Amino acid sequence: RSPIVLARGRINLVDTEARGFKQPYHAAVGMDLKDAQELLRSSARQARLLARRGLREIVASAKSQGYSLANCGIVLGSGRPLPPLATILRAHPMLHTAEGIFYRHALVRAAKDCRFPVTGISERQLFTRAASDLQCPAHQVRRRLAAMGKPLGPPWRQDEKYSAVVAWLALENSPV
């Protein structure tokens, strides 16, 4: 049996009023290292605050529908460790990688702040892990996932599908 998707949306992790916040690593290019580190710390605090606020709104919405949330799932990147900040700031592709990790980290911290266990699964391993944990072939997982998105209507984007799979696995592996 497949779970249902109660809602879909995005948690806003970006303060559009703050300088450099949308892409903090990009904004740090050209700064001296100390200033870059401070910008990243400040941006991390803001992202975490916004993530916590967004997560609390999701919890309240679920509660208003008669549901309680027990776990948090997040799609992770490759998991390779980042090089030192000075190296990141010299390599444009690395800026994007670092920002992906930066925002995922804000979501994980917010979930932990809200006392949710976090299930993190890399995008590359998502369907292999789903097939294993759900004890059905990956093509069946994809079929069931497509059916889960039907009531929501189009578009049922890839990032939403991946988020639904990791949430499904978080639910499946939840002790509750």
XYZ file of N, CA and C in Angstrom:
528
model
N 0.837 -1.184 0.000
C 0.000 0.000 0.000
C 0.877 1.241 0.000
N 0.559 2.204 -0.843
C 1.322 3.445 -0.958
C 0.728 4.516 -0.051
N 1.566 5.369 0.491
C 1.035 6.499 1.261
C 0.401 7.525 0.319
N -0.276 8.493 0.892
C -0.834 9.586 0.093
C 0.005 10.834 0.333
N 0.004 11.716 -0.635
C 0.698 12.996 -0.502
C -0.330 13.992 0.018
N -0.095 14.518 1.212
C -1.038 15.466 1.818
C -0.934 16.852 1.196
N 0.280 17.223 0.825
C 0.503 18.562 0.284
C 1.821 18.570 -0.465
N 1.942 19.512 -1.344
C 3.239 19.712 -1.983
C 3.513 21.202 -2.000
N 4.760 21.515 -1.903
C 5.163 22.910 -1.878
C 6.651 22.990 -1.631
N 7.119 24.173 -1.409
C 8.542 24.388 -1.170
C 8.711 25.198 0.103
N 9.719 24.850 0.847
C 10.092 25.657 2.003
C 11.039 26.734 1.494
N 10.687 27.974 1.729
C 11.525 29.087 1.298
C 12.739 29.192 2.212
N 13.918 28.987 1.659
C 15.159 29.065 2.434
C 15.944 30.322 2.113
N 15.347 31.214 1.347
C 16.062 32.384 0.859
C 15.364 33.659 1.308
N 16.115 34.514 1.969
C 15.635 35.849 2.310
C 15.987 36.741 1.128
N 15.003 37.065 0.327
C 15.272 37.821 -0.899
C 15.744 39.248 -0.621
N 15.572 39.716 0.600
C 16.003 41.070 0.957
C 17.482 41.123 1.352
N 18.037 40.002 1.774
C 19.418 39.988 2.275
C 20.409 39.906 1.118
N 21.464 40.695 1.203
C 22.500 40.716 0.173
C 23.231 39.375 0.120
N 23.271 38.800 -1.065
C 24.062 37.594 -1.271
C 23.476 36.328 -0.701
N 22.319 36.413 -0.107
C 21.806 35.235 0.598
C 21.363 34.133 -0.347
N 20.803 34.471 -1.481
C 20.270 33.445 -2.381
C 21.358 32.461 -2.799
N 22.516 32.956 -3.106
C 23.657 32.120 -3.469
C 24.856 32.584 -2.641
N 24.895 32.194 -1.377
C 25.918 32.740 -0.489
C 27.353 32.418 -0.904
N 27.584 31.247 -1.459
C 28.950 30.935 -1.899
C 29.332 31.792 -3.099
N 28.395 32.014 -4.006
C 28.665 32.898 -5.136
C 28.963 34.317 -4.637
N 28.190 34.765 -3.653
C 28.387 36.110 -3.111
C 29.729 36.239 -2.400
N 30.254 35.135 -1.896
C 31.520 35.157 -1.155
C 32.747 35.195 -2.062
N 32.570 34.908 -3.340
C 33.703 34.942 -4.272
C 34.276 36.357 -4.298
N 35.580 36.461 -4.169
C 36.251 37.755 -4.193
C 36.409 38.388 -2.819
N 35.728 37.859 -1.809
C 35.891 38.367 -0.439
C 37.136 37.743 0.179
N 37.677 38.428 1.182
C 38.747 37.745 1.906
C 38.094 36.631 2.726
N 38.874 35.630 3.069
C 38.349 34.401 3.661
C 37.537 34.654 4.932
N 38.004 35.559 5.776
C 37.298 35.837 7.030
C 35.904 36.417 6.757
N 35.819 37.359 5.822
C 34.516 37.944 5.470
C 33.601 36.907 4.813
N 34.186 36.049 3.988
C 33.407 34.988 3.341
C 32.829 34.040 4.391
N 33.642 33.675 5.367
C 33.166 32.785 6.431
C 32.034 33.430 7.218
N 32.154 34.719 7.498
C 31.098 35.415 8.239
C 29.808 35.489 7.415
N 29.933 35.771 6.125
C 28.752 35.792 5.258
C 28.064 34.427 5.273
N 28.846 33.367 5.191
C 28.273 32.018 5.184
C 27.624 31.680 6.524
N 28.245 32.091 7.622
C 27.637 31.853 8.950
C 26.303 32.587 9.069
N 26.307 33.842 8.664
C 25.086 34.654 8.735
C 23.992 34.070 7.833
N 24.370 33.682 6.635
C 23.412 33.083 5.703
C 22.886 31.757 6.233
N 23.743 30.982 6.887
C 23.326 29.690 7.456
C 22.304 29.899 8.568
N 22.532 30.905 9.403
C 21.563 31.198 10.472
C 20.203 31.550 9.874
N 20.219 32.387 8.843
C 18.971 32.808 8.207
C 18.275 31.628 7.523
N 19.037 30.791 6.828
C 18.446 29.626 6.145
C 17.834 28.671 7.160
N 18.520 28.481 8.260
C 18.007 27.578 9.301
C 16.717 28.134 9.908
N 16.680 29.428 10.152
C 15.479 30.073 10.683
C 14.302 29.899 9.716
N 14.545 30.160 8.445
C 13.487 30.015 7.444
C 13.062 28.555 7.288
N 14.013 27.634 7.354
C 13.692 26.204 7.255
C 12.832 25.772 8.433
N 13.201 26.228 9.621
C 12.425 25.884 10.821
C 11.005 26.439 10.708
N 10.890 27.675 10.268
C 9.568 28.298 10.102
C 8.742 27.515 9.074
N 9.338 27.178 7.952
C 8.628 26.425 6.918
C 8.200 25.052 7.390
N 9.071 24.391 8.130
C 8.740 23.063 8.649
C 7.600 23.151 9.660
N 7.627 24.164 10.497
C 6.533 24.338 11.471
C 5.202 24.608 10.771
N 5.241 25.322 9.654
C 4.009 25.558 8.884
C 3.471 24.246 8.314
N 4.370 23.381 7.859
C 3.957 22.069 7.335
C 3.343 21.231 8.450
N 3.969 21.253 9.618
C 3.451 20.505 10.773
C 2.052 21.007 11.129
N 1.875 22.321 11.165
C 0.568 22.901 11.509
C -0.486 22.538 10.463
N -0.109 22.567 9.202
C -1.047 22.209 8.136
C -1.466 20.745 8.250
N -0.507 19.865 8.493
C -0.827 18.435 8.655
C -1.745 18.233 9.856
N -1.435 18.931 10.937
C -2.246 18.805 12.153
C -3.678 19.267 11.896
N -3.832 20.345 11.125
C -5.179 20.849 10.832
C -5.982 19.861 9.980
N -5.283 18.938 9.306
C -5.945 17.901 8.505
C -6.104 16.597 9.285
N -5.684 16.623 10.555
C -5.825 15.441 11.397
C -4.644 14.486 11.366
N -3.507 14.941 10.865
C -2.315 14.097 10.785
C -1.226 14.637 11.699
N -0.355 13.747 12.135
C 0.840 14.188 12.854
C 2.049 13.637 12.116
N 3.113 14.394 12.117
C 4.328 13.995 11.411
C 5.279 13.318 12.384
N 5.926 12.262 11.911
C 6.776 11.463 12.789
C 8.236 11.469 12.377
N 8.537 11.848 11.150
C 9.881 11.696 10.627
C 10.057 12.695 9.496
N 11.293 12.947 9.136
C 11.593 13.865 8.045
C 12.531 13.164 7.073
N 12.239 13.247 5.795
C 13.101 12.657 4.777
C 13.701 13.738 3.904
N 14.945 13.543 3.505
C 15.603 14.509 2.636
C 16.456 13.784 1.606
N 16.367 14.250 0.370
C 17.188 13.710 -0.710
C 18.550 14.386 -0.616
N 19.581 13.576 -0.517
C 20.937 14.090 -0.372
C 21.678 14.077 -1.706
N 22.787 14.808 -1.743
C 23.666 14.779 -2.914
C 24.561 13.554 -2.846
N 25.697 13.650 -3.486
C 26.600 12.498 -3.587
C 27.252 12.128 -2.261
N 27.367 13.084 -1.363
C 27.960 12.794 -0.059
C 29.463 12.964 -0.008
N 30.058 13.374 -1.121
C 31.504 13.609 -1.093
C 31.796 14.829 -0.234
N 32.842 14.756 0.585
C 33.168 15.912 1.426
C 33.652 17.090 0.580
N 33.323 18.278 1.047
C 33.759 19.489 0.357
C 35.222 19.790 0.678
N 35.924 20.396 -0.267
C 37.287 20.851 0.020
C 37.233 22.107 0.897
N 38.367 22.633 1.302
C 38.383 23.872 2.094
C 37.700 25.026 1.343
N 37.203 25.984 2.109
C 36.456 27.108 1.547
C 37.236 27.829 0.450
N 38.513 28.070 0.659
C 39.311 28.782 -0.347
C 39.283 28.047 -1.686
N 39.300 26.739 -1.658
C 39.249 25.934 -2.884
C 37.871 26.034 -3.528
N 36.832 25.976 -2.723
C 35.461 26.087 -3.240
C 35.283 27.412 -3.974
N 35.778 28.484 -3.388
C 35.569 29.821 -3.945
C 36.326 30.053 -5.250
N 37.273 29.182 -5.565
C 38.036 29.307 -6.818
C 37.461 28.451 -7.950
N 36.487 27.600 -7.660
C 35.975 26.674 -8.677
C 34.459 26.828 -8.797
N 34.004 27.447 -9.880
C 32.581 27.752 -10.033
C 31.663 26.535 -9.876
N 31.957 25.388 -10.473
C 31.061 24.240 -10.262
C 30.965 23.840 -8.788
N 32.047 24.042 -8.057
C 32.063 23.692 -6.634
C 31.148 24.622 -5.830
N 30.949 25.853 -6.307
C 30.040 26.786 -5.626
C 28.623 26.210 -5.594
N 28.199 25.644 -6.713
C 26.852 25.061 -6.791
C 26.728 23.839 -5.884
N 27.756 23.009 -5.875
C 27.757 21.833 -4.996
C 27.665 22.269 -3.543
N 28.479 23.254 -3.178
C 28.502 23.739 -1.793
C 27.154 24.332 -1.398
N 26.518 25.058 -2.309
C 25.216 25.646 -1.986
C 24.135 24.582 -1.835
N 24.203 23.522 -2.619
C 23.260 22.415 -2.444
C 23.394 21.800 -1.064
N 24.627 21.568 -0.652
C 24.889 21.008 0.677
C 24.453 21.992 1.759
N 24.739 23.260 1.542
C 24.401 24.334 2.478
C 22.899 24.330 2.792
N 22.065 24.288 1.750
C 20.618 24.333 1.964
C 20.071 23.018 2.502
N 20.634 21.900 2.089
C 20.208 20.616 2.666
C 20.526 20.589 4.158
N 21.695 21.107 4.504
C 22.093 21.140 5.912
C 21.110 21.989 6.724
N 20.666 23.107 6.160
C 19.686 23.960 6.859
C 18.402 23.183 7.123
N 17.960 22.394 6.158
C 16.743 21.591 6.340
C 16.931 20.502 7.393
N 18.080 19.839 7.362
C 18.359 18.789 8.355
C 18.403 19.388 9.753
N 19.103 20.514 9.909
C 19.190 21.163 11.225
C 17.813 21.593 11.714
N 17.003 22.140 10.827
C 15.651 22.565 11.211
C 14.821 21.371 11.664
N 14.922 20.263 10.953
C 14.176 19.056 11.338
C 14.614 18.581 12.718
N 15.905 18.592 12.955
C 16.407 18.170 14.270
C 15.984 19.157 15.356
N 15.989 20.456 15.028
C 15.512 21.469 15.984
C 14.057 21.209 16.362
N 13.279 20.709 15.398
C 11.863 20.393 15.632
C 11.679 18.972 16.165
N 12.778 18.331 16.503
C 12.801 16.986 17.109
C 12.279 15.873 16.194
N 12.550 16.015 14.915
C 12.208 14.958 13.967
C 13.443 14.130 13.659
N 13.312 12.803 13.687
C 14.393 11.987 13.146
C 14.487 12.273 11.641
N 15.686 12.250 11.109
C 15.889 12.567 9.697
C 16.389 11.335 8.949
N 15.708 11.004 7.867
C 16.153 9.954 6.956
C 16.714 10.650 5.727
N 18.002 10.491 5.493
C 18.644 11.085 4.325
C 19.117 9.998 3.380
N 18.762 10.128 2.113
C 19.145 9.139 1.105
C 19.661 9.889 -0.118
N 20.801 9.445 -0.635
C 21.355 10.118 -1.810
C 20.463 9.871 -3.020
N 20.409 10.869 -3.866
C 19.581 10.790 -5.073
C 19.948 9.560 -5.897
N 21.228 9.284 -5.988
C 21.699 8.154 -6.789
C 21.198 6.806 -6.268
N 21.020 6.697 -4.974
C 20.626 5.425 -4.358
C 19.123 5.332 -4.082
N 18.389 6.359 -4.416
C 16.997 6.478 -3.990
C 16.125 5.288 -4.406
N 16.122 4.948 -5.671
C 15.218 3.886 -6.122
C 15.731 2.494 -5.773
N 17.039 2.334 -5.693
C 17.598 1.057 -5.238
C 17.213 0.824 -3.789
N 17.362 1.864 -2.992
C 17.007 1.774 -1.574
C 15.499 1.563 -1.408
N 14.709 2.262 -2.214
C 13.247 2.111 -2.133
C 12.844 0.680 -2.464
N 13.425 0.121 -3.515
C 13.096 -1.258 -3.897
C 13.438 -2.217 -2.766
N 14.575 -1.991 -2.125
C 15.002 -2.859 -1.026
C 14.102 -2.694 0.200
N 13.910 -1.457 0.638
C 13.129 -1.206 1.856
C 11.653 -1.566 1.691
N 11.118 -1.338 0.498
C 9.696 -1.599 0.256
C 9.451 -3.011 -0.272
N 10.529 -3.713 -0.527
C 10.481 -5.103 -0.999
C 9.640 -5.253 -2.264
N 9.926 -4.379 -3.223
C 9.298 -4.491 -4.537
C 10.264 -3.923 -5.577
N 10.165 -4.353 -6.823
C 11.087 -3.877 -7.853
C 10.982 -2.359 -8.063
N 12.091 -1.762 -8.507
C 12.140 -0.313 -8.720
C 11.051 0.153 -9.684
N 10.737 -0.639 -10.717
C 9.695 -0.210 -11.666
C 8.326 -0.134 -10.982
N 8.086 -0.998 -9.993
C 6.822 -0.926 -9.242
C 6.802 0.308 -8.341
N 7.960 0.631 -7.761
C 8.055 1.847 -6.937
C 7.705 3.048 -7.806
N 8.262 3.100 -9.015
C 7.994 4.221 -9.926
C 6.510 4.277 -10.327
N 5.909 3.127 -10.551
C 4.486 3.077 -10.914
C 3.626 3.580 -9.752
N 3.938 3.112 -8.547
C 3.182 3.543 -7.369
C 3.393 5.033 -7.109
N 4.599 5.507 -7.367
C 4.906 6.926 -7.206
C 4.085 7.768 -8.183
N 3.986 7.318 -9.417
C 3.172 8.033 -10.411
C 1.718 8.098 -9.953
N 1.219 7.005 -9.398
C -0.164 6.978 -8.897
C -0.338 7.929 -7.715
N 0.684 8.050 -6.875
C 0.607 8.973 -5.736
C 0.460 10.418 -6.206
N 1.063 10.751 -7.341
C 1.019 12.118 -7.847
C -0.246 12.472 -8.603
N -0.984 11.481 -9.058
C -2.202 11.727 -9.862
C -3.195 12.664 -9.176
N -3.547 12.432 -7.900
C -4.530 13.321 -7.262
C -4.062 14.778 -7.152
N -2.751 14.999 -7.212
C -2.225 16.360 -7.100
C -2.370 17.137 -8.396
N -2.443 16.413 -9.508
C -2.490 17.050 -10.816
C -1.105 17.477 -11.267
N -1.003 17.843 -12.538
C 0.302 18.245 -13.057
C 0.672 19.643 -12.578
N 1.917 19.985 -12.603
C 3.039 19.107 -12.903
C 3.455 18.310 -11.669
N 3.896 17.104 -11.860
C 4.441 16.236 -10.807
C 5.919 16.129 -11.149
N 6.675 17.124 -10.682
C 8.075 17.292 -11.073
C 8.991 16.245 -10.439
N 10.142 16.073 -11.052
C 11.100 15.083 -10.564
C 11.495 15.344 -9.114
N 11.756 16.595 -8.749
C 12.153 16.874 -7.365
C 11.023 16.525 -6.397
N 9.779 16.712 -6.813
C 8.644 16.338 -5.970
C 8.541 14.820 -5.838
N 8.771 14.126 -6.938
C 8.743 12.658 -6.902
C 9.835 12.126 -5.977
N 11.039 12.659 -6.122
C 12.143 12.202 -5.278
C 11.857 12.507 -3.808
N 11.297 13.677 -3.547
C 10.942 14.030 -2.169
C 9.875 13.088 -1.629
N 8.917 12.729 -2.477
C 7.866 11.795 -2.052
C 8.450 10.420 -1.739
N 9.408 9.968 -2.544
C 10.026 8.658 -2.288
C 10.777 8.673 -0.968
N 11.568 9.706 -0.721
C 12.334 9.735 0.527
C 11.402 9.896 1.724
N 10.309 10.631 1.562
C 9.320 10.740 2.644
C 8.659 9.385 2.892
N 8.364 8.661 1.833
C 7.777 7.326 1.922
C 8.712 6.404 2.696
N 10.000 6.469 2.382
C 10.969 5.619 3.082
C 11.140 6.047 4.535
N 11.091 7.348 4.782
C 11.158 7.827 6.165
C 9.960 7.304 6.951
N 8.796 7.328 6.334
C 7.581 6.814 6.967
C 7.684 5.305 7.178
N 8.144 4.609 6.169
C 8.279 3.152 6.229
C 9.233 2.721 7.347
N 10.281 3.501 7.545
C 11.305 3.152 8.532
C 11.103 3.842 9.874
N 9.986 4.549 10.013
C 9.698 5.268 11.251
C 9.337 4.288 12.365
N 9.849 4.526 13.575
C 9.511 3.641 14.685
C 8.073 3.790 15.159
N 7.392 4.849 14.739
C 6.021 5.109 15.187
C 5.041 4.234 14.448
